[in-house]
PDB file of C-alpha atoms and ligand atoms in Angstrom:
ATOM      1  CA  MET A 178     -19.488   9.543 -38.788  1.00 60.00           C
ATOM      2  CA  MET A 179     -22.236  11.349 -40.683  1.00 90.00           C
ATOM      3  CA  ALA A 180     -24.431   9.771 -43.298  1.00 98.00           C
ATOM      4  CA  LEU A 181     -23.246   9.265 -46.855  1.00 98.00           C
ATOM      5  CA  VAL A 182     -25.047  11.635 -49.241  1.00 98.00           C
ATOM      6  CA  ILE A 183     -26.702   9.729 -52.101  1.00 99.00           C
ATOM      7  CA  ALA A 184     -28.188  11.709 -55.002  1.00 99.00           C
ATOM      8  CA  HIS A 185     -31.635  10.312 -55.830  1.00 99.00           C
ATOM      9  CA  ARG A 186     -31.990   9.715 -59.600  1.00 99.00           C
ATOM     10  CA  GLY A 187     -28.949  12.026 -59.800  1.00 98.00           C
ATOM     11  CA  ALA A 188     -29.364  15.609 -58.617  1.00 98.00           C
ATOM     12  CA  SER A 189     -32.998  15.319 -59.667  1.00 98.00           C
ATOM     13  CA  GLY A 190     -34.021  18.519 -57.907  1.00 98.00           C
ATOM     14  CA  TYR A 191     -31.978  20.433 -60.487  1.00 98.00           C
ATOM     15  CA  ALA A 192     -31.994  18.395 -63.714  1.00 98.00           C
ATOM     16  CA  PRO A 193     -34.281  15.777 -65.277  1.00 98.00           C
ATOM     17  CA  GLU A 194     -34.159  12.628 -63.138  1.00 99.00           C
ATOM     18  CA  ASN A 195     -32.055   9.664 -64.258  1.00 99.00           C
ATOM     19  CA  THR A 196     -30.338  11.571 -67.099  1.00 99.00           C
ATOM     20  CA  MET A 197     -26.688  12.373 -67.730  1.00 98.00           C
ATOM     21  CA  PRO A 198     -27.153  16.053 -66.745  1.00 98.00           C
ATOM     22  CA  ALA A 199     -28.625  14.913 -63.399  1.00 99.00           C
ATOM     23  CA  PHE A 200     -25.645  12.622 -62.758  1.00 99.00           C
ATOM     24  CA  GLU A 201     -23.120  15.240 -63.900  1.00 98.00           C
ATOM     25  CA  LYS A 202     -24.758  17.838 -61.655  1.00 98.00           C
ATOM     26  CA  ALA A 203     -24.558  15.459 -58.685  1.00 98.00           C
ATOM     27  CA  LEU A 204     -20.853  14.881 -59.359  1.00 98.00           C
ATOM     28  CA  ASP A 205     -20.248  18.641 -59.645  1.00 98.00           C
ATOM     29  CA  MET A 206     -21.867  19.088 -56.229  1.00 98.00           C
ATOM     30  CA  GLY A 207     -19.483  16.540 -54.751  1.00 98.00           C
ATOM     31  CA  THR A 208     -22.065  13.865 -54.051  1.00 98.00           C
ATOM     32  CA  GLU A 209     -20.815  10.779 -52.223  1.00 98.00           C
ATOM     33  CA  GLY A 210     -23.318   8.393 -53.771  1.00 99.00           C
ATOM     34  CA  ILE A 211     -25.755   8.179 -56.671  1.00 99.00           C
ATOM     35  CA  GLU A 212     -29.023   6.252 -56.867  1.00 99.00           C
ATOM     36  CA  LEU A 213     -30.618   5.348 -60.206  1.00 99.00           C
ATOM     37  CA  ASP A 214     -33.400   3.063 -61.461  1.00 99.00           C
ATOM     38  CA  VAL A 215     -33.163   0.460 -64.225  1.00 98.00           C
ATOM     39  CA  HIS A 216     -35.496  -1.241 -66.701  1.00 98.00           C
ATOM     40  CA  MET A 217     -34.858  -3.321 -69.848  1.00 98.00           C
ATOM     41  CA  THR A 218     -35.669  -2.607 -73.504  1.00 98.00           C
ATOM     42  CA  ALA A 219     -37.157  -5.033 -76.048  1.00 98.00           C
ATOM     43  CA  ASP A 220     -33.646  -5.864 -77.258  1.00 98.00           C
ATOM     44  CA  GLY A 221     -32.307  -6.529 -73.760  1.00 98.00           C
ATOM     45  CA  GLU A 222     -30.484  -3.244 -73.085  1.00 98.00           C
ATOM     46  CA  ILE A 223     -30.466  -1.898 -69.530  1.00 98.00           C
ATOM     47  CA  VAL A 224     -31.761   1.677 -69.500  1.00 99.00           C
ATOM     48  CA  VAL A 225     -31.913   4.190 -66.680  1.00 99.00           C
ATOM     49  CA  ILE A 226     -35.467   5.371 -66.018  1.00 99.00           C
ATOM     50  CA  HIS A 227     -37.807   5.317 -63.039  1.00 98.00           C
ATOM     51  CA  ASP A 228     -41.205   4.362 -64.468  1.00 98.00           C
ATOM     52  CA  HIS A 229     -42.039   1.270 -66.522  1.00 98.00           C
ATOM     53  CA  THR A 230     -43.464   3.615 -69.174  1.00 98.00           C
ATOM     54  CA  ILE A 231     -41.835   6.611 -70.818  1.00 98.00           C
ATOM     55  CA  ASP A 232     -45.023   8.708 -70.492  1.00 98.00           C
ATOM     56  CA  ARG A 233     -44.115  10.937 -67.531  1.00 98.00           C
ATOM     57  CA  THR A 234     -40.489  11.726 -68.335  1.00 98.00           C
ATOM     58  CA  SER A 235     -40.396  11.954 -72.127  1.00 98.00           C
ATOM     59  CA  ASN A 236     -42.318  13.274 -75.111  1.00 98.00           C
ATOM     60  CA  GLY A 237     -43.391   9.721 -75.997  1.00 98.00           C
ATOM     61  CA  LYS A 238     -45.756   7.082 -74.683  1.00 98.00           C
ATOM     62  CA  GLY A 239     -45.491   3.362 -74.070  1.00 98.00           C
ATOM     63  CA  LEU A 240     -43.849   0.649 -72.016  1.00 98.00           C
ATOM     64  CA  VAL A 241     -40.034   0.671 -71.878  1.00 98.00           C
ATOM     65  CA  LYS A 242     -40.011  -3.046 -72.702  1.00 98.00           C
ATOM     66  CA  THR A 243     -41.764  -2.473 -76.050  1.00 98.00           C
ATOM     67  CA  PHE A 244     -39.004  -0.245 -77.502  1.00 98.00           C
ATOM     68  CA  THR A 245     -35.619  -1.254 -78.821  1.00 98.00           C
ATOM     69  CA  LEU A 246     -32.710   0.866 -77.626  1.00 99.00           C
ATOM     70  CA  ASP A 247     -32.597   2.704 -80.971  1.00 98.00           C
ATOM     71  CA  GLN A 248     -36.303   3.468 -80.727  1.00 98.00           C
ATOM     72  CA  ILE A 249     -36.275   4.675 -77.110  1.00 99.00           C
ATOM     73  CA  LYS A 250     -33.240   6.877 -77.877  1.00 98.00           C
ATOM     74  CA  GLU A 251     -35.429   8.880 -80.302  1.00 98.00           C
ATOM     75  CA  PHE A 252     -37.446  10.446 -77.466  1.00 98.00           C
ATOM     76  CA  ASP A 253     -36.752  13.655 -75.547  1.00 98.00           C
ATOM     77  CA  PHE A 254     -36.292  13.012 -71.813  1.00 99.00           C
ATOM     78  CA  GLY A 255     -35.437  16.607 -70.878  1.00 98.00           C
ATOM     79  CA  SER A 256     -38.191  19.001 -71.959  1.00 98.00           C
ATOM     80  CA  TRP A 257     -40.804  17.784 -69.467  1.00 98.00           C
ATOM     81  CA  PHE A 258     -38.530  19.052 -66.683  1.00 98.00           C
ATOM     82  CA  ASN A 259     -37.420  22.287 -68.292  1.00 97.00           C
ATOM     83  CA  PRO A 260     -37.177  23.382 -71.962  1.00 98.00           C
ATOM     84  CA  GLY A 261     -33.469  24.092 -71.377  1.00 98.00           C
ATOM     85  CA  PHE A 262     -32.937  20.303 -71.302  1.00 98.00           C
ATOM     86  CA  ARG A 263     -34.632  19.668 -74.650  1.00 98.00           C
ATOM     87  CA  GLY A 264     -33.164  16.751 -76.593  1.00 98.00           C
ATOM     88  CA  ILE A 265     -31.650  14.946 -73.594  1.00 98.00           C
ATOM     89  CA  LYS A 266     -31.811  11.212 -74.262  1.00 98.00           C
ATOM     90  CA  ILE A 267     -32.440   8.261 -71.975  1.00 99.00           C
ATOM     91  CA  PRO A 268     -29.081   6.904 -70.756  1.00 99.00           C
ATOM     92  CA  THR A 269     -28.089   3.264 -70.825  1.00 99.00           C
ATOM     93  CA  LEU A 270     -26.588   1.855 -67.650  1.00 98.00           C
ATOM     94  CA  GLY A 271     -23.375   1.357 -69.616  1.00 98.00           C
ATOM     95  CA  GLU A 272     -23.187   5.070 -70.401  1.00 98.00           C
ATOM     96  CA  VAL A 273     -23.613   5.944 -66.730  1.00 99.00           C
ATOM     97  CA  LEU A 274     -21.008   3.390 -65.619  1.00 98.00           C
ATOM     98  CA  GLU A 275     -18.633   4.922 -68.157  1.00 98.00           C
ATOM     99  CA  LEU A 276     -19.287   8.405 -66.718  1.00 98.00           C
ATOM    100  CA  LEU A 277     -18.674   7.156 -63.176  1.00 98.00           C
ATOM    101  CA  LYS A 278     -15.740   4.846 -63.825  1.00 97.00           C
ATOM    102  CA  ASP A 279     -13.126   7.086 -62.162  1.00 97.00           C
ATOM    103  CA  TRP A 280     -15.421   8.358 -59.406  1.00 98.00           C
ATOM    104  CA  GLU A 281     -14.939   6.849 -55.980  1.00 97.00           C
ATOM    105  CA  GLY A 282     -18.493   7.153 -54.658  1.00 98.00           C
ATOM    106  CA  LEU A 283     -21.182   4.542 -54.031  1.00 98.00           C
ATOM    107  CA  LEU A 284     -23.521   3.611 -56.860  1.00 99.00           C
ATOM    108  CA  ASN A 285     -27.001   2.425 -55.795  1.00 99.00           C
ATOM    109  CA  ILE A 286     -28.713   0.610 -58.657  1.00 99.00           C
ATOM    110  CA  GLU A 287     -32.423   0.119 -57.979  1.00 99.00           C
ATOM    111  CA  ILE A 288     -33.878  -2.780 -59.951  1.00 98.00           C
ATOM    112  CA  LYS A 289     -37.422  -1.924 -60.982  1.00 98.00           C
ATOM    113  CA  SER A 290     -39.239  -5.227 -60.972  1.00 95.00           C
ATOM    114  CA  GLY A 291     -43.057  -5.148 -60.958  1.00 91.00           C
ATOM    115  CA  PRO A 292     -45.549  -4.718 -62.457  1.00 94.00           C
ATOM    116  CA  ILE A 293     -43.248  -5.483 -65.381  1.00 96.00           C
ATOM    117  CA  PHE A 294     -40.705  -8.255 -64.775  1.00 96.00           C
ATOM    118  CA  TYR A 295     -37.532  -8.485 -66.842  1.00 97.00           C
ATOM    119  CA  GLU A 296     -36.296 -12.021 -67.394  1.00 96.00           C
ATOM    120  CA  GLY A 297     -32.575 -12.317 -66.719  1.00 97.00           C
ATOM    121  CA  ILE A 298     -32.032  -8.711 -65.583  1.00 98.00           C
ATOM    122  CA  GLU A 299     -30.082  -9.803 -62.481  1.00 98.00           C
ATOM    123  CA  ASP A 300     -27.531 -11.762 -64.568  1.00 98.00           C
ATOM    124  CA  LYS A 301     -27.098  -8.863 -66.942  1.00 98.00           C
ATOM    125  CA  LEU A 302     -26.581  -6.372 -64.137  1.00 98.00           C
ATOM    126  CA  ILE A 303     -23.934  -8.488 -62.450  1.00 98.00           C
ATOM    127  CA  ASP A 304     -22.116  -8.951 -65.779  1.00 98.00           C
ATOM    128  CA  MET A 305     -22.117  -5.191 -66.294  1.00 98.00           C
ATOM    129  CA  ILE A 306     -20.851  -4.204 -62.874  1.00 98.00           C
ATOM    130  CA  LYS A 307     -18.061  -6.773 -63.220  1.00 98.00           C
ATOM    131  CA  GLU A 308     -17.152  -5.469 -66.669  1.00 98.00           C
ATOM    132  CA  TYR A 309     -16.867  -1.908 -65.300  1.00 98.00           C
ATOM    133  CA  ASN A 310     -15.257  -2.938 -61.967  1.00 98.00           C
ATOM    134  CA  PHE A 311     -18.027  -1.689 -59.717  1.00 98.00           C
ATOM    135  CA  GLU A 312     -18.306  -4.780 -57.480  1.00 98.00           C
ATOM    136  CA  ASP A 313     -16.858  -2.997 -54.438  1.00 98.00           C
ATOM    137  CA  ARG A 314     -18.691   0.302 -54.878  1.00 98.00           C
ATOM    138  CA  VAL A 315     -22.209  -0.750 -55.800  1.00 98.00           C
ATOM    139  CA  ILE A 316     -25.292  -1.609 -53.791  1.00 99.00           C
ATOM    140  CA  PHE A 317     -28.357  -3.044 -55.505  1.00 99.00           C
ATOM    141  CA  SER A 318     -31.772  -2.243 -54.099  1.00 99.00           C
ATOM    142  CA  SER A 319     -35.330  -3.113 -55.019  1.00 98.00           C
ATOM    143  CA  PHE A 320     -38.828  -3.243 -53.596  1.00 98.00           C
ATOM    144  CA  ASN A 321     -38.880  -6.738 -55.108  1.00 98.00           C
ATOM    145  CA  HIS A 322     -36.798  -8.730 -52.646  1.00 98.00           C
ATOM    146  CA  TYR A 323     -37.070 -11.880 -54.762  1.00 98.00           C
ATOM    147  CA  SER A 324     -35.032 -10.076 -57.381  1.00 98.00           C
ATOM    148  CA  LEU A 325     -32.402  -9.161 -54.765  1.00 98.00           C
ATOM    149  CA  ARG A 326     -32.335 -12.728 -53.464  1.00 98.00           C
ATOM    150  CA  ASP A 327     -31.689 -13.948 -57.027  1.00 98.00           C
ATOM    151  CA  LEU A 328     -28.948 -11.375 -57.472  1.00 98.00           C
ATOM    152  CA  LYS A 329     -27.292 -12.391 -54.187  1.00 98.00           C
ATOM    153  CA  ALA A 330     -27.329 -16.033 -55.318  1.00 98.00           C
ATOM    154  CA  ILE A 331     -25.509 -15.045 -58.522  1.00 98.00           C
ATOM    155  CA  ALA A 332     -22.979 -12.775 -56.789  1.00 98.00           C
ATOM    156  CA  PRO A 333     -22.814 -13.351 -53.005  1.00 98.00           C
ATOM    157  CA  SER A 334     -20.225 -10.624 -52.381  1.00 98.00           C
ATOM    158  CA  VAL A 335     -22.242  -7.853 -54.015  1.00 98.00           C
ATOM    159  CA  GLU A 336     -24.220  -5.772 -51.518  1.00 98.00           C
ATOM    160  CA  ILE A 337     -28.013  -5.553 -51.478  1.00 99.00           C
ATOM    161  CA  GLY A 338     -30.356  -3.125 -49.710  1.00 99.00           C
ATOM    162  CA  LEU A 339     -34.023  -3.956 -49.110  1.00 99.00           C
ATOM    163  CA  LEU A 340     -36.421  -1.153 -50.040  1.00 98.00           C
ATOM    164  CA  TYR A 341     -39.649  -0.864 -48.069  1.00 98.00           C
ATOM    165  CA  MET A 342     -42.398   1.592 -47.182  1.00 98.00           C
ATOM    166  CA  ALA A 343     -44.070   0.324 -43.995  1.00 98.00           C
ATOM    167  CA  GLY A 344     -43.183   0.536 -40.319  1.00 97.00           C
ATOM    168  CA  LEU A 345     -41.753  -2.957 -40.107  1.00 98.00           C
ATOM    169  CA  VAL A 346     -40.806  -4.394 -36.717  1.00 98.00           C
ATOM    170  CA  GLU A 347     -37.205  -5.662 -36.417  1.00 98.00           C
ATOM    171  CA  PRO A 348     -36.642  -5.658 -40.186  1.00 98.00           C
ATOM    172  CA  TYR A 349     -32.910  -6.160 -39.504  1.00 98.00           C
ATOM    173  CA  GLN A 350     -33.752  -9.776 -38.601  1.00 98.00           C
ATOM    174  CA  TYR A 351     -35.381 -10.182 -41.994  1.00 98.00           C
ATOM    175  CA  ALA A 352     -32.398  -8.468 -43.654  1.00 98.00           C
ATOM    176  CA  LYS A 353     -30.053 -10.948 -41.988  1.00 98.00           C
ATOM    177  CA  SER A 354     -32.197 -13.872 -43.146  1.00 98.00           C
ATOM    178  CA  LEU A 355     -31.687 -12.744 -46.762  1.00 98.00           C
ATOM    179  CA  GLY A 356     -28.000 -11.948 -46.335  1.00 98.00           C
ATOM    180  CA  ALA A 357     -28.737  -8.282 -47.042  1.00 99.00           C
ATOM    181  CA  GLU A 358     -26.216  -5.678 -45.974  1.00 98.00           C
ATOM    182  CA  ALA A 359     -28.672  -2.778 -45.787  1.00 99.00           C
ATOM    183  CA  LEU A 360     -32.237  -1.624 -45.333  1.00 99.00           C
ATOM    184  CA  HIS A 361     -33.587   1.225 -47.490  1.00 99.00           C
ATOM    185  CA  PRO A 362     -36.794   2.376 -45.759  1.00 98.00           C
ATOM    186  CA  LEU A 363     -39.045   5.295 -46.509  1.00 98.00           C
ATOM    187  CA  TYR A 364     -37.591   7.869 -44.101  1.00 98.00           C
ATOM    188  CA  TYR A 365     -40.767   8.177 -41.976  1.00 97.00           C
ATOM    189  CA  ASN A 366     -39.803   4.819 -40.504  1.00 98.00           C
ATOM    190  CA  ILE A 367     -36.585   6.023 -38.906  1.00 98.00           C
ATOM    191  CA  VAL A 368     -37.085   5.579 -35.153  1.00 98.00           C
ATOM    192  CA  PRO A 369     -34.451   4.993 -32.447  1.00 98.00           C
ATOM    193  CA  GLU A 370     -35.392   1.330 -32.030  1.00 98.00           C
ATOM    194  CA  LEU A 371     -34.713   0.703 -35.726  1.00 98.00           C
ATOM    195  CA  VAL A 372     -31.428   2.636 -35.774  1.00 98.00           C
ATOM    196  CA  GLU A 373     -30.156   0.844 -32.677  1.00 98.00           C
ATOM    197  CA  GLY A 374     -31.289  -2.575 -33.893  1.00 98.00           C
ATOM    198  CA  CYS A 375     -29.519  -2.076 -37.215  1.00 98.00           C
ATOM    199  CA  LYS A 376     -26.305  -1.019 -35.495  1.00 98.00           C
ATOM    200  CA  ARG A 377     -26.439  -4.016 -33.149  1.00 98.00           C
ATOM    201  CA  ASN A 378     -26.948  -6.365 -36.092  1.00 98.00           C
ATOM    202  CA  GLY A 379     -24.464  -4.796 -38.501  1.00 98.00           C
ATOM    203  CA  ILE A 380     -27.144  -3.729 -40.998  1.00 98.00           C
ATOM    204  CA  LYS A 381     -26.754  -0.353 -42.735  1.00 98.00           C
ATOM    205  CA  LEU A 382     -29.670   2.045 -42.928  1.00 98.00           C
ATOM    206  CA  ASN A 383     -30.091   4.235 -46.033  1.00 98.00           C
ATOM    207  CA  PRO A 384     -33.509   5.961 -45.932  1.00 98.00           C
ATOM    208  CA  PHE A 385     -35.169   7.721 -48.887  1.00 98.00           C
ATOM    209  CA  THR A 386     -36.110  10.399 -50.062  1.00 98.00           C
ATOM    210  CA  VAL A 387     -35.259  13.255 -47.702  1.00 98.00           C
ATOM    211  CA  ASN A 388     -35.378  16.703 -49.293  1.00 98.00           C
ATOM    212  CA  ASP A 389     -36.432  19.233 -46.672  1.00 98.00           C
ATOM    213  CA  ILE A 390     -33.392  20.697 -44.923  1.00 98.00           C
ATOM    214  CA  LYS A 391     -34.869  20.336 -41.410  1.00 98.00           C
ATOM    215  CA  GLU A 392     -35.762  16.728 -42.129  1.00 98.00           C
ATOM    216  CA  ILE A 393     -32.281  16.084 -43.524  1.00 98.00           C
ATOM    217  CA  GLU A 394     -30.847  17.411 -40.245  1.00 97.00           C
ATOM    218  CA  MET A 395     -33.184  15.206 -38.183  1.00 97.00           C
ATOM    219  CA  ILE A 396     -32.520  12.046 -40.165  1.00 98.00           C
ATOM    220  CA  MET A 397     -28.766  12.617 -40.105  1.00 97.00           C
ATOM    221  CA  ALA A 398     -28.877  13.229 -36.357  1.00 97.00           C
ATOM    222  CA  ALA A 399     -30.761   9.944 -35.929  1.00 98.00           C
ATOM    223  CA  GLY A 400     -27.558   8.124 -36.923  1.00 98.00           C
ATOM    224  CA  VAL A 401     -28.355   6.583 -40.309  1.00 98.00           C
ATOM    225  CA  ASP A 402     -25.584   5.409 -42.673  1.00 98.00           C
ATOM    226  CA  GLY A 403     -26.782   7.045 -45.887  1.00 98.00           C
ATOM    227  CA  ILE A 404     -29.347   9.603 -46.920  1.00 98.00           C
ATOM    228  CA  ILE A 405     -31.028   9.480 -50.326  1.00 99.00           C
ATOM    229  CA  THR A 406     -32.018  12.960 -51.532  1.00 99.00           C
ATOM    230  CA  ASP A 407     -32.932  14.894 -54.682  1.00 99.00           C
ATOM    231  CA  TYR A 408     -30.795  17.767 -53.297  1.00 98.00           C
ATOM    232  CA  PRO A 409     -27.316  16.424 -52.521  1.00 98.00           C
ATOM    233  CA  ASP A 410     -26.035  19.991 -52.031  1.00 98.00           C
ATOM    234  CA  ARG A 411     -28.421  20.457 -49.075  1.00 98.00           C
ATOM    235  CA  ALA A 412     -27.347  17.242 -47.383  1.00 98.00           C
ATOM    236  CA  LEU A 413     -23.677  18.036 -48.007  1.00 98.00           C
ATOM    237  CA  SER A 414     -24.130  21.483 -46.474  1.00 97.00           C
ATOM    238  CA  VAL A 415     -25.724  19.930 -43.371  1.00 97.00           C
ATOM    239  CA  LYS A 416     -22.546  17.830 -43.098  1.00 94.00           C
ATOM    240  CA  GLY A 417     -20.479  20.979 -43.414  1.00 91.00           C
ATOM    241  CA  ASN A 418     -19.028  20.005 -46.808  1.00 78.00           C
TER     242      ASN A 418
HETATM  243  O1  G3P B 383     -34.064   3.904 -53.857  1.00 88.47           O
HETATM  244  C1  G3P B 383     -34.773   4.876 -53.159  1.00 88.47           C
HETATM  245  C2  G3P B 383     -35.960   5.343 -53.947  1.00 88.47           C
HETATM  246  O2  G3P B 383     -35.543   5.644 -55.235  1.00 88.47           O
HETATM  247  C3  G3P B 383     -37.065   4.343 -53.972  1.00 88.47           C
HETATM  248  O3  G3P B 383     -38.225   4.798 -54.572  1.00 88.47           O
HETATM  249  O4  G3P B 383     -39.801   5.231 -56.377  1.00 88.47           O
HETATM  250  O5  G3P B 383     -37.981   6.870 -55.936  1.00 88.47           O
HETATM  251  O6  G3P B 383     -37.473   4.663 -56.971  1.00 88.47           O
HETATM  252  P1  G3P B 383     -38.365   5.409 -56.027  1.00 88.47           P
HETATM  253 MG1   MG B 384     -35.331   4.655 -57.065  1.00 88.47          MG
END
């Protein structure tokens, strides 16, 4: 069984990250999963964006949490990537769930938590995935494991994946202690001992972000469960899809 291909921020190698065109492109390529990042606006709307400011990926400046949804929707989130995407707006999570409602892939929602913390975001996210019937095809991830622990307490059957960067020893033991179903390490940390330990302990391994075709081949061959990439077409072609 080869790794599930998960499009990082959509097909972000080809369209502005975390926008509808990036998600549509990933679907067109036949992606098997989609990863996206979430923050919260001043009026409590969940929006899909990587950074806690809009500076890098829009024509505006400021913290996401200082704008209402109407205000943040005024900015252009496409031109920075390519002028052909001018006028593309920031999506809400609801808009993305609507786009994906008939798709059968895995949605990985990464909760961005720190340096800005969003009070009550875990409750809101669980309400939304229930409303759109995503409970069985979603995995929440975060570098903030406190946030994932809170989410698991609210909805024990919803899967969580622990993001991390370092070469942790036996992190599957830690994953089990939190009731996590998966580990989401930076891909440099994929070594046989980790892959085998995860398999033995029933913990899935979904490394990020693997873009080079040779590295995609290596990481797939290592026996991981999912592969998070900006280029889902490359990973699909390695699988022979
Ligand atoms: O979820 C995998 C990956 O997205 C984690 O890092 O910074 O790209 O959100 P980042
Ligand atoms: Mg992410």
